[in-house]
Amino acid sequence: MSKTLQSQQATIDPREFDSRHVQFVVDRFYKTAKHIPAERFDWKPQSEHVKSAHEMLRHIVEGNHILIHSLSERKPLSPSLLSEEERKHIQAETTNYEMALEALRTSGQKVAELVESIPIELLQQDEMARLVMASIVHMSYHWGQLCYLQTMWGDMENYR
């Protein structure tokens, strides 16, 4: 390992490191979703257990809002953190393709900012570290699903 890389690793704040990971996954999801043709946005295979790209975006935005509450209020992850009014707002802000993409970006950015603002002593606690990782894992999981949907309609491009 080069000395430059070693010195960079030694000086990076773990909050910044985690925040960058959140933003990286948000960017990957956004870039992939941005290339979905309008006629495919609500398409899904014939199964009750599969989400369309639109449903995935809405689900990620809702998950980000739950995580925002969890991180800012220092509470465990739970869908009950969202009020009915907030759920309706998320439905409204993800009504169409462009709105859903923007909601993904803004909610993902808010999560990244919150992660970077967590006091370091809290981030060293297992529960808080798991919350931060939950956002990365959740978005990564659904990004993989989105990529798979694209292959089902013949799009083999890797959007970076």
Tab-separated table of C-alpha atoms in Angstrom:
chain	number	residue	atom	x	y	z
A	1	MET	CA	0.000	0.000	0.000
A	2	SER	CA	1.387	3.421	-0.901
A	3	LYS	CA	2.197	5.975	1.804
A	4	THR	CA	-0.315	8.389	0.272
A	5	LEU	CA	-3.114	5.834	0.521
A	6	GLN	CA	-2.112	4.948	4.081
A	7	SER	CA	-2.151	8.599	5.155
A	8	GLN	CA	-5.561	9.158	3.507
A	9	GLN	CA	-7.000	6.148	5.304
A	10	ALA	CA	-5.614	7.328	8.618
A	11	THR	CA	-7.152	10.789	8.332
A	12	ILE	CA	-10.620	10.156	6.909
A	13	ASP	CA	-13.417	10.672	9.369
A	14	PRO	CA	-15.599	7.526	9.567
A	15	ARG	CA	-18.713	9.686	9.273
A	16	GLU	CA	-17.455	11.138	6.015
A	17	PHE	CA	-16.514	7.647	4.837
A	18	ASP	CA	-20.015	6.299	5.566
A	19	SER	CA	-21.669	9.399	4.113
A	20	ARG	CA	-19.724	8.885	0.884
A	21	HIS	CA	-20.938	5.285	0.735
A	22	VAL	CA	-24.547	6.415	1.132
A	23	GLN	CA	-24.102	8.986	-1.629
A	24	PHE	CA	-22.349	6.439	-3.861
A	25	VAL	CA	-25.316	4.042	-3.685
A	26	VAL	CA	-27.824	6.874	-4.182
A	27	ASP	CA	-25.878	7.981	-7.271
A	28	ARG	CA	-25.740	4.441	-8.688
A	29	PHE	CA	-29.464	3.915	-8.114
A	30	TYR	CA	-30.257	7.319	-9.631
A	31	LYS	CA	-28.085	6.795	-12.725
A	32	THR	CA	-29.589	3.382	-13.352
A	33	ALA	CA	-33.178	4.548	-12.779
A	34	LYS	CA	-32.647	7.605	-14.982
A	35	HIS	CA	-32.192	5.321	-18.001
A	36	ILE	CA	-35.484	3.500	-17.588
A	37	PRO	CA	-37.744	4.176	-20.576
A	38	ALA	CA	-41.023	5.840	-19.584
A	39	GLU	CA	-43.021	2.868	-20.867
A	40	ARG	CA	-41.067	0.561	-18.499
A	41	PHE	CA	-41.302	2.659	-15.357
A	42	ASP	CA	-44.355	0.816	-14.009
A	43	TRP	CA	-43.618	-2.520	-15.708
A	44	LYS	CA	-42.950	-5.622	-13.642
A	45	PRO	CA	-42.981	-9.359	-14.217
A	46	GLN	CA	-46.251	-11.153	-13.600
A	47	SER	CA	-45.809	-11.747	-9.893
A	48	GLU	CA	-47.439	-10.230	-6.865
A	49	HIS	CA	-44.095	-10.189	-5.029
A	50	VAL	CA	-42.094	-8.107	-7.518
A	51	LYS	CA	-41.855	-4.318	-7.539
A	52	SER	CA	-41.743	-2.123	-10.626
A	53	ALA	CA	-38.970	0.474	-10.911
A	54	HIS	CA	-41.506	3.090	-9.815
A	55	GLU	CA	-42.501	1.045	-6.763
A	56	MET	CA	-38.832	0.509	-5.884
A	57	LEU	CA	-38.107	4.227	-6.062
A	58	ARG	CA	-41.082	4.984	-3.839
A	59	HIS	CA	-40.005	2.232	-1.431
A	60	ILE	CA	-36.435	3.597	-1.244
A	61	VAL	CA	-37.683	7.144	-0.663
A	62	GLU	CA	-39.969	5.903	2.108
A	63	GLY	CA	-37.100	3.900	3.619
A	64	ASN	CA	-34.875	6.970	3.494
A	65	HIS	CA	-37.507	9.016	5.312
A	66	ILE	CA	-37.807	6.337	8.001
A	67	LEU	CA	-34.034	6.333	8.330
A	68	ILE	CA	-33.965	10.136	8.554
A	69	HIS	CA	-36.331	9.921	11.538
A	70	SER	CA	-34.363	7.079	13.070
A	71	LEU	CA	-31.002	8.853	12.767
A	72	SER	CA	-32.200	12.292	13.837
A	73	GLU	CA	-34.355	11.033	16.718
A	74	ARG	CA	-31.915	8.255	17.728
A	75	LYS	CA	-34.696	5.666	17.547
A	76	PRO	CA	-34.672	2.098	16.182
A	77	LEU	CA	-35.775	1.629	12.574
A	78	SER	CA	-39.519	1.186	12.336
A	79	PRO	CA	-42.146	1.984	9.694
A	80	SER	CA	-44.183	3.510	12.540
A	81	LEU	CA	-41.750	6.464	12.578
A	82	LEU	CA	-43.647	7.843	9.556
A	83	SER	CA	-46.987	9.503	10.124
A	84	GLU	CA	-49.870	8.927	7.741
A	85	GLU	CA	-49.412	12.502	6.546
A	86	GLU	CA	-45.753	11.804	5.720
A	87	ARG	CA	-46.713	8.654	3.823
A	88	LYS	CA	-49.189	10.665	1.742
A	89	HIS	CA	-46.500	13.272	1.102
A	90	ILE	CA	-44.112	10.548	-0.123
A	91	GLN	CA	-46.850	9.190	-2.419
A	92	ALA	CA	-47.349	12.694	-3.804
A	93	GLU	CA	-43.632	13.408	-4.260
A	94	THR	CA	-43.147	10.120	-6.143
A	95	THR	CA	-46.209	10.409	-8.395
A	96	ASN	CA	-44.294	10.301	-11.647
A	97	TYR	CA	-40.879	9.328	-12.948
A	98	GLU	CA	-39.157	12.717	-12.671
A	99	MET	CA	-40.595	13.424	-9.244
A	100	ALA	CA	-39.576	9.998	-7.942
A	101	LEU	CA	-36.009	10.458	-9.205
A	102	GLU	CA	-35.772	13.847	-7.509
A	103	ALA	CA	-37.248	12.455	-4.273
A	104	LEU	CA	-34.601	9.717	-4.340
A	105	ARG	CA	-31.832	12.297	-4.704
A	106	THR	CA	-33.091	14.649	-2.015
A	107	SER	CA	-33.906	11.957	0.544
A	108	GLY	CA	-30.596	10.196	-0.133
A	109	GLN	CA	-28.709	13.477	0.256
A	110	LYS	CA	-30.467	14.106	3.571
A	111	VAL	CA	-29.461	10.641	4.819
A	112	ALA	CA	-25.845	11.273	3.760
A	113	GLU	CA	-25.829	14.643	5.554
A	114	LEU	CA	-27.273	13.125	8.720
A	115	VAL	CA	-24.707	10.318	8.667
A	116	GLU	CA	-21.923	12.875	8.427
A	117	SER	CA	-23.331	14.838	11.385
A	118	ILE	CA	-23.608	11.915	13.823
A	119	PRO	CA	-21.380	12.472	16.857
A	120	ILE	CA	-18.394	10.135	16.554
A	121	GLU	CA	-19.057	8.559	19.966
A	122	LEU	CA	-22.561	7.564	18.802
A	123	LEU	CA	-21.264	6.141	15.543
A	124	GLN	CA	-18.985	3.855	17.546
A	125	GLN	CA	-22.040	2.232	19.159
A	126	ASP	CA	-23.251	-0.925	17.432
A	127	GLU	CA	-26.860	0.238	17.129
A	128	MET	CA	-25.941	3.485	15.365
A	129	ALA	CA	-23.403	1.755	13.118
A	130	ARG	CA	-26.137	-0.711	12.089
A	131	LEU	CA	-28.512	2.138	11.254
A	132	VAL	CA	-25.930	3.709	8.977
A	133	MET	CA	-25.203	0.386	7.293
A	134	ALA	CA	-28.940	-0.271	6.911
A	135	SER	CA	-29.280	2.620	4.480
A	136	ILE	CA	-26.384	1.394	2.356
A	137	VAL	CA	-27.526	-2.226	2.367
A	138	HIS	CA	-31.184	-1.368	1.686
A	139	MET	CA	-30.446	0.823	-1.316
A	140	SER	CA	-27.830	-1.607	-2.657
A	141	TYR	CA	-30.290	-4.492	-2.433
A	142	HIS	CA	-32.934	-2.658	-4.442
A	143	TRP	CA	-30.376	-1.267	-6.891
A	144	GLY	CA	-29.527	-4.889	-7.725
A	145	GLN	CA	-33.220	-5.610	-8.274
A	146	LEU	CA	-33.508	-2.587	-10.542
A	147	CYS	CA	-30.504	-3.749	-12.579
A	148	TYR	CA	-32.097	-7.177	-12.924
A	149	LEU	CA	-35.386	-5.673	-14.128
A	150	GLN	CA	-33.449	-3.857	-16.832
A	151	THR	CA	-31.932	-7.108	-18.068
A	152	MET	CA	-35.439	-8.574	-18.308
A	153	TRP	CA	-36.357	-6.039	-20.982
A	154	GLY	CA	-33.027	-6.421	-22.759
A	155	ASP	CA	-31.058	-3.464	-21.386
A	156	MET	CA	-27.597	-4.853	-20.639
A	157	GLU	CA	-25.892	-1.472	-20.154
A	158	ASN	CA	-24.055	-0.718	-16.917
A	159	TYR	CA	-24.868	2.906	-16.057
A	160	ARG	CA	-22.131	4.427	-13.935
